[in-house]
Each structure stands twice: as structure tokens, then as C-alpha cells.
XYZ file of N, CA and C in Angstrom:
570
model
N 121.132 99.574 121.836
C 120.261 100.040 121.364
C 120.738 101.501 120.833
N 121.507 101.433 119.525
C 122.277 102.857 118.801
C 121.538 102.778 117.581
N 122.267 103.310 116.567
C 121.780 102.741 115.172
C 122.751 101.644 114.600
N 121.935 101.005 113.651
C 121.916 99.724 113.300
C 122.506 99.808 111.740
N 123.646 99.441 111.322
C 123.901 99.350 109.778
C 124.313 98.250 109.378
N 124.303 98.104 108.132
C 124.676 96.656 107.647
C 126.394 96.640 107.443
N 126.960 95.643 107.787
C 128.349 95.272 107.950
C 128.939 94.829 106.287
N 129.789 94.272 106.022
C 130.137 93.760 104.860
C 129.541 92.528 104.168
N 128.605 91.993 105.162
C 127.842 91.085 104.759
C 126.456 90.911 104.605
N 126.108 92.757 104.920
C 124.669 92.922 104.791
C 123.803 92.283 105.964
N 124.883 92.371 107.293
C 123.982 91.730 108.453
C 124.049 92.839 109.313
N 122.971 93.288 109.859
C 123.114 94.413 110.824
C 123.881 94.308 112.079
N 124.592 95.495 112.043
C 125.581 95.500 113.486
C 125.264 96.945 113.921
N 125.630 96.940 115.108
C 125.301 97.835 116.080
C 126.498 99.170 115.372
N 125.998 100.270 115.567
C 127.247 101.361 115.247
C 127.095 102.330 116.836
N 127.831 101.885 117.531
C 127.734 102.442 119.109
C 128.078 103.944 118.981
N 127.212 104.814 119.368
C 127.352 106.018 120.077
C 127.095 107.172 118.900
N 126.403 106.325 117.623
C 126.210 107.527 116.934
C 124.580 107.515 116.720
N 124.018 108.758 116.801
C 122.828 109.066 116.879
C 122.016 109.010 118.038
N 122.224 107.947 119.169
C 121.438 107.650 120.197
C 121.013 108.524 120.765
N 120.350 108.731 121.789
C 120.026 109.883 122.387
C 119.318 109.153 123.719
N 119.835 109.429 125.326
C 119.292 109.015 126.152
C 117.795 109.534 126.673
N 117.709 110.859 126.025
C 116.205 111.529 126.095
C 116.453 112.361 124.820
N 114.909 113.021 124.720
C 115.033 114.030 123.561
C 115.044 113.264 121.834
N 115.312 113.960 121.207
C 115.023 113.520 119.780
C 116.550 112.939 118.967
N 116.256 111.413 118.748
C 117.514 110.765 118.222
C 117.531 111.234 116.880
N 118.892 110.834 116.034
C 119.225 111.228 114.879
C 118.458 110.085 113.742
N 118.399 110.466 112.576
C 118.105 109.576 111.270
C 119.185 108.746 111.058
N 118.795 107.700 110.359
C 119.999 106.717 109.872
C 120.477 107.098 108.720
N 121.729 106.467 108.308
C 122.435 107.272 107.168
C 122.315 106.160 105.917
N 122.577 106.300 104.872
C 123.116 105.299 103.630
C 123.651 106.416 102.525
N 122.766 106.493 101.592
C 123.565 107.271 100.664
C 123.464 108.828 100.664
N 122.579 109.216 101.765
C 122.824 110.266 102.297
C 122.994 110.440 104.030
N 123.486 111.343 104.662
C 123.482 111.284 106.073
C 122.222 111.433 106.711
N 121.939 110.644 107.559
C 120.740 110.995 108.502
C 120.631 112.414 109.300
N 119.388 113.095 109.251
C 119.296 114.392 110.114
C 119.480 114.259 111.427
N 119.925 115.257 112.086
C 119.882 115.555 113.467
C 118.628 115.586 113.744
N 118.494 115.038 115.389
C 117.062 115.393 115.834
C 117.413 116.220 116.964
N 116.697 116.832 118.026
C 116.800 117.869 118.774
C 118.025 117.355 119.770
N 118.356 116.369 119.842
C 119.624 116.062 120.443
C 121.126 116.618 119.968
N 121.021 116.619 118.804
C 122.264 117.135 118.032
C 123.225 116.012 118.015
N 122.975 114.825 118.020
C 124.211 113.808 117.914
C 124.577 113.337 116.428
N 125.652 113.145 116.070
C 126.119 113.217 114.878
C 125.436 111.786 114.248
N 125.181 111.627 113.300
C 124.677 110.483 112.316
C 126.192 109.815 111.811
N 125.849 108.653 111.607
C 126.560 107.223 110.960
C 127.080 107.802 109.968
N 128.118 107.269 109.465
C 128.809 107.992 107.996
C 127.861 107.092 106.989
N 127.779 107.745 105.825
C 127.125 107.107 104.429
C 127.951 106.058 104.073
N 127.637 105.058 103.289
C 128.191 104.061 102.884
C 127.399 103.481 101.287
N 127.776 102.411 101.035
C 127.473 101.452 99.885
C 127.791 102.475 98.553
N 128.018 101.472 97.314
C 128.200 102.074 95.895
C 127.070 102.816 95.216
N 127.363 103.941 94.754
C 126.389 104.823 93.937
C 126.082 104.081 92.396
N 127.032 103.111 92.287
C 126.800 102.626 91.042
C 126.401 101.248 91.159
N 126.494 100.374 92.179
C 125.957 99.218 92.139
C 125.487 98.864 94.070
N 124.493 99.834 93.930
C 124.213 99.917 95.538
C 123.408 98.232 96.029
N 123.897 97.494 97.029
C 123.436 96.312 97.401
C 123.318 96.043 99.031
N 123.275 97.316 99.512
C 123.062 97.158 101.255
C 121.797 97.751 101.648
N 121.156 97.528 102.604
C 120.111 98.037 103.370
C 120.337 99.419 103.849
N 119.086 100.022 104.056
C 119.235 101.554 104.678
C 119.344 101.216 106.599
N 120.188 101.931 106.879
C 120.328 101.872 108.437
C 119.158 102.036 109.091
N 118.656 101.656 110.300
C 117.994 102.386 110.855
C 118.060 103.438 111.410
N 116.674 104.394 111.882
C 117.335 105.336 112.946
C 117.685 104.908 113.994
N 118.114 106.110 114.690
C 118.432 106.056 116.340
C 117.759 105.714 117.012
N 117.952 105.265 118.144
C 117.078 104.567 119.028
C 117.051 106.095 120.218
N 116.090 105.834 121.283
C 115.844 106.843 122.090
C 115.751 106.132 123.419
N 116.997 105.908 124.217
C 116.873 105.335 125.380
C 117.083 103.891 125.291
N 117.392 103.178 126.197
C 117.965 101.858 126.320
C 116.837 100.909 125.948
N 115.563 101.216 126.070
C 114.043 100.249 125.628
C 113.697 100.539 124.242
N 113.848 101.547 123.622
C 113.186 101.858 122.512
C 114.260 101.864 121.356
N 113.577 101.422 120.226
C 114.453 100.998 118.654
C 113.983 102.670 117.885
N 114.666 102.713 116.721
C 114.719 103.553 115.920
C 113.691 102.947 114.839
N 113.442 103.542 113.922
C 112.743 103.212 112.784
C 113.416 102.451 112.064
N 113.128 101.195 111.321
C 113.858 100.304 110.461
C 114.041 101.257 108.836
N 115.221 100.773 108.449
C 115.880 101.305 107.091
C 115.030 100.783 105.916
N 115.179 101.073 104.705
C 114.763 100.733 103.555
C 115.542 99.206 103.456
N 114.825 98.336 102.484
C 115.279 96.860 102.256
C 115.945 97.083 100.708
N 116.180 96.272 100.027
C 116.712 96.154 98.839
C 115.822 95.188 97.648
N 116.046 96.074 96.666
C 115.216 95.564 95.353
C 116.421 95.494 94.384
N 116.656 93.966 94.006
C 117.908 93.849 93.139
C 116.902 92.665 91.624
N 117.013 93.491 90.855
C 116.979 92.727 89.324
C 118.154 92.754 88.684
N 118.450 91.560 87.972
C 119.713 91.299 87.425
C 119.286 90.492 86.502
N 119.176 90.731 84.963
C 118.567 90.070 83.753
C 119.293 90.102 82.477
N 119.221 89.324 81.532
C 119.640 89.496 80.168
C 118.967 89.726 79.503
N 117.329 89.467 79.766
C 116.429 89.800 79.000
C 115.865 91.026 79.588
N 114.804 91.618 78.976
C 113.940 92.543 79.177
C 113.500 93.042 80.418
N 113.296 94.045 80.906
C 112.624 94.341 82.224
C 111.680 95.313 81.876
N 110.569 94.760 81.845
C 108.900 95.555 81.787
C 108.385 95.711 82.991
N 107.953 97.041 83.281
C 107.473 97.562 84.764
C 105.894 97.969 84.348
N 105.305 97.394 85.414
C 103.772 97.666 85.189
C 102.696 98.818 85.848
N 103.823 99.930 86.068
C 102.746 101.178 86.670
C 102.753 101.104 87.719
N 103.228 100.442 88.450
C 103.275 100.657 90.315
C 104.505 101.020 90.701
N 104.756 101.728 91.729
C 105.800 102.278 92.259
C 106.822 101.180 92.683
N 107.921 101.053 92.790
C 108.997 100.723 93.133
C 109.541 100.878 94.122
N 109.473 100.735 95.671
C 110.105 101.119 96.873
C 110.926 100.501 97.830
N 111.861 101.180 98.151
C 112.709 100.604 99.037
C 112.450 101.859 100.347
N 111.681 102.491 100.584
C 111.639 103.484 101.662
C 112.093 103.087 102.930
N 112.609 103.814 103.968
C 112.810 103.962 105.244
C 111.584 104.176 105.769
N 111.190 103.751 107.123
C 110.033 104.079 107.833
C 110.377 104.938 108.572
N 109.265 105.929 109.264
C 109.027 106.663 110.269
C 109.723 106.842 111.317
N 110.166 107.705 112.047
C 110.473 107.309 113.587
C 109.564 107.387 114.447
N 109.559 106.350 115.369
C 108.299 106.171 116.421
C 108.345 107.358 117.436
N 107.479 107.513 117.797
C 107.421 108.044 119.264
C 106.784 107.612 120.499
N 107.929 107.626 121.496
C 107.605 107.055 122.880
C 107.143 107.558 123.709
N 105.885 107.885 124.367
C 105.505 108.718 125.306
C 105.532 110.409 124.783
N 105.828 111.263 125.557
C 106.107 112.657 124.939
C 107.610 112.838 124.918
N 108.550 112.172 125.460
C 109.982 112.730 125.701
C 110.794 111.950 124.622
N 110.381 111.258 124.105
C 111.426 110.430 123.382
C 111.027 110.146 121.769
N 111.677 110.687 120.816
C 111.270 110.246 119.637
C 112.418 110.114 118.726
N 112.455 109.007 118.142
C 113.384 108.096 117.311
C 113.449 108.783 115.745
N 114.831 108.351 115.457
C 114.930 108.805 113.962
C 114.407 108.174 112.905
N 113.995 108.711 111.979
C 113.577 108.195 110.574
C 114.556 106.980 110.316
N 114.288 105.977 109.351
C 115.307 105.055 109.001
C 115.423 105.527 107.735
N 116.690 105.047 106.984
C 117.533 105.629 106.024
C 116.801 104.779 104.692
N 116.832 105.189 103.691
C 116.306 104.457 102.475
C 117.077 103.445 101.991
N 116.630 102.452 101.575
C 117.503 101.219 100.948
C 117.837 101.442 99.624
N 117.951 100.308 99.040
C 118.574 100.007 97.349
C 117.755 99.889 96.231
N 118.115 100.263 95.296
C 117.178 99.685 94.061
C 118.173 99.669 93.205
N 118.721 98.414 92.421
C 119.681 98.119 91.673
C 119.122 97.276 90.454
N 118.905 97.553 89.440
C 118.417 97.113 88.053
C 119.561 97.059 87.209
N 119.570 95.909 86.698
C 120.730 95.690 85.321
C 120.105 94.806 84.487
N 120.005 95.186 83.062
C 119.684 94.332 81.800
C 120.649 94.575 80.866
N 120.888 93.495 80.200
C 121.669 93.616 78.958
C 120.651 94.139 77.539
N 119.297 93.966 77.982
C 118.722 94.266 76.981
C 118.022 95.867 77.251
N 116.401 95.892 77.014
C 115.380 97.186 77.353
C 114.919 97.064 78.581
N 114.819 98.250 78.986
C 113.954 98.339 80.390
C 112.483 99.133 80.042
N 111.429 99.096 80.230
C 110.576 99.480 79.831
C 109.291 99.562 80.463
N 108.005 99.898 80.051
C 106.892 99.625 80.579
C 106.169 101.018 81.112
N 105.763 101.143 82.190
C 105.275 102.069 83.088
C 105.872 102.202 84.227
N 106.321 103.244 84.834
C 106.573 103.023 86.260
C 106.187 104.615 86.878
N 105.375 104.701 88.263
C 105.257 105.640 88.720
C 106.122 106.456 89.543
N 107.354 105.684 90.071
C 108.427 106.167 90.799
C 109.234 104.812 91.275
N 110.535 105.183 91.447
C 111.762 104.212 91.768
C 112.075 105.196 93.171
N 111.629 104.851 94.339
C 112.019 105.501 95.476
C 112.751 104.692 96.568
N 113.655 105.397 97.264
C 114.323 104.835 97.974
C 114.632 105.992 99.271
N 113.519 106.649 99.778
C 113.569 107.466 100.549
C 113.693 107.626 102.145
N 114.592 108.286 102.731
C 114.508 108.089 104.113
C 113.317 108.470 104.515
N 112.765 108.021 106.089
C 111.743 108.172 106.842
C 111.860 109.383 107.765
N 110.458 109.825 107.709
C 110.585 111.040 108.317
C 111.176 110.921 109.883
N 111.339 111.761 110.703
C 111.911 111.515 111.895
C 110.519 112.019 113.046
N 110.534 111.109 114.312
C 109.768 111.108 114.959
C 109.193 112.453 115.554
N 107.967 112.802 115.625
C 107.438 114.120 115.922
C 106.898 113.943 117.353
N 107.897 114.847 118.283
C 107.461 114.931 119.693
C 106.132 115.865 120.056
N 105.697 116.607 119.018
C 104.546 117.155 119.512
C 104.769 118.660 118.646
N 103.651 119.194 118.041
C 103.515 120.460 117.482
C 102.863 121.525 118.174
N 103.051 122.499 118.001
C 102.675 123.802 118.870
C 100.922 123.923 117.966
N 100.226 123.963 119.045
C 100.162 124.556 120.373
C 100.148 123.446 121.385
N 99.958 122.444 120.936
C 99.814 121.309 122.224
C 100.781 121.035 122.650
N 102.058 121.364 122.419
C 103.231 120.970 122.904
C 104.458 120.820 121.959
N 105.825 121.115 122.186
C 106.856 121.271 120.980
C 107.916 120.068 121.969
N 107.442 118.992 121.967
C 108.285 117.664 122.466
C 109.763 117.645 121.437
N 110.458 116.843 121.869
C 112.011 116.480 121.277
C 111.511 115.830 119.794
N 112.171 116.095 118.694
C 111.912 115.483 117.419
C 113.024 114.827 116.902
N 112.605 113.895 116.360
C 113.695 112.829 115.800
C 114.201 113.467 114.569
N 115.412 113.325 113.882
C 115.819 113.670 112.460
C 115.381 112.658 111.673
N 115.222 113.450 110.397
C 114.860 112.351 109.125
C 115.784 111.293 108.621
N 115.702 110.383 107.994
C 116.576 109.304 107.600
C 117.010 109.648 106.216
N 118.547 109.511 105.977
C 118.894 109.806 105.063
C 118.298 108.947 103.299
N 118.443 109.783 102.296
C 118.242 108.916 101.313
C 119.175 107.724 100.769
N 118.333 107.036 100.121
C 119.112 105.615 99.873
C 119.669 105.872 98.618
N 119.798 104.404 97.895
C 120.706 104.846 96.601
C 119.817 103.769 95.244
N 119.929 104.579 94.262
C 119.326 103.668 93.028
C 120.047 103.737 91.814
N 120.094 102.735 91.603
C 120.810 102.647 89.886
C 120.437 101.783 88.917
N 120.112 102.368 87.557
C 119.642 101.646 86.895
C 120.511 101.508 85.542
N 120.765 100.458 85.022
C 121.565 100.077 84.113
C 120.929 99.046 83.078
N 121.157 99.763 81.545
C 120.257 99.143 80.773
C 121.135 99.485 79.338
N 120.661 98.621 78.274
C 120.982 98.829 77.091
C 120.513 99.915 76.133
N 118.739 99.771 76.299
C 118.140 100.607 75.547
C 117.085 100.871 76.520
N 116.093 101.904 76.250
C 114.908 101.996 77.043
C 113.423 102.038 76.110
N 112.341 101.901 76.661
C 110.846 102.270 76.229
C 110.249 102.469 77.396
N 108.958 103.174 76.807
C 108.025 103.615 77.758
C 108.442 104.771 78.713
N 108.100 104.870 79.833
C 108.514 106.014 80.796
C 109.860 106.219 80.587
N 110.974 105.203 80.841
C 112.131 105.063 80.849
C 112.886 106.020 79.743
N 111.860 106.141 78.391
C 112.539 106.790 77.016
C 112.672 108.221 77.576
N 112.103 108.803 78.338
C 112.195 110.359 78.753
C 111.882 110.681 79.944
N 112.495 110.166 80.994
C 112.288 110.002 82.470
C 112.108 111.413 82.908
N 110.967 111.604 83.871
C 110.717 112.925 84.590
C 111.434 113.192 85.717
N 111.898 114.222 86.677
C 112.814 114.533 87.618
C 112.185 113.628 88.623
N 110.678 113.947 88.643
C 109.918 112.956 89.981
C 110.014 111.149 89.442
N 110.607 110.588 88.651
C 110.736 109.304 88.458
C 111.473 108.775 89.760
N 112.860 109.359 90.051
C 113.698 108.788 90.829
C 113.817 109.719 92.074
N 113.528 108.755 93.386
C 113.446 109.607 94.422
C 114.099 109.146 95.362
N 115.520 109.744 96.076
C 116.210 109.121 97.179
C 116.487 110.132 98.025
N 115.616 111.154 98.346
C 115.899 112.164 99.257
C 115.654 111.735 100.734
N 115.948 112.764 101.629
C 116.221 112.326 102.736
C 114.833 112.302 103.357
N 114.472 111.789 104.765
C 113.280 111.801 105.293
C 113.050 113.502 105.903
N 111.830 113.849 106.176
C 111.532 115.185 106.883
C 111.911 115.214 108.084
N 112.451 116.291 108.527
C 112.182 116.573 110.019
C 111.086 117.198 110.374
N 110.907 117.218 111.926
C 109.459 117.583 112.417
C 109.911 119.162 113.271
N 109.037 119.964 113.170
C 109.290 120.928 114.125
C 110.707 121.670 113.940
N 111.247 121.389 115.340
C 112.418 121.946 115.673
C 113.726 121.290 115.152
N 113.617 119.909 114.736
C 114.642 119.057 114.175
C 114.992 119.314 112.830
């Protein structure tokens, strides 16, 4: 019950001693960015995966205690074609999940964002509202005035790579909000 990260075969493996907290707020999972510290202050796992060709899952947020799991990391979206890619206006997401709270004394870390990797030898176009591989928010142990319990750290951002020969639609002049691989938010003191 520590942080789980993908190994070289993209199978979840335990990363012992990273981010786990026997009490208090656990650390967020890492992927393209480091997970945030929870109120326990324990260091996160290392970042991993290729920034050009990301193909790995986001790691889980760290657990709190031996009986509780951290949030799950984001998945993988992989599109590889020689033809056109046309998007239909919906967001494409591989976001990490928010860290759960167990009672009032144990807040798990948020899961790291996953991977979005699109490649085409032709045109990518259409309309897309967002490509998102965000980290999940850290678990919230309570907000003042009702209490300020332990808080989990936010999950690290994932990785997004889009490779193409030409563009059309919203990809012709992408806005800063089109791509989102930000880390998850921390809560209260975390």
C-alpha cells in the first residue's frame, strides 16, 4: 500500500517507501510532473515516460495506512494512423482521480495524469475542447472552520504528444487552454 507506478511492461508495481503515510496526508502520484507533498511531507516517486512518445499510465496517489488505497492514475489514449484524425468537439481526457478521504485522519494523494499520444502522417483536425492529462486533487482532510485535518498532495501532470503532417479546425491555431497536463491541486495546508 504505497505508490504504484508502471514498470517497463506498463504493469503496476509497488514503489515502496514513496509517498506512503501511516497517518496524515499522503503524497500525490508522479508521471510527467512530480506528485505534490501531502501534510506528511514524504517525498514523491520520480517522474518517468517519454515527453515525445508517452505510453505509460499515471501512477496512483500514495496510500494512507495499510488498509487504504490512494487515487488511481490516468489511463492511456493512443491513436496511430496514416489517415486523417478528425475530432468531434468532446474533450479527450486521461486525468488522474482525486485522493479519497478515510475518516478524518487519513487523506490519500491524487493520482497522476496519464498519457495522450496521437500520431498521423496526414491531417489532424475537427474541433476539440481539450486534451487533458491532469493530476487529481489531493484528499481534503477538512477545511476551516470545521477542522483542518491532514491533506493529500495533488497528483503530478501527465504527458501529451500530438504529431501530424498538417492541421485543420481548432488545431490550426490552438489556444493555451487546448492542452492541459497540469498537476492536481493541493487542499488547505498541503
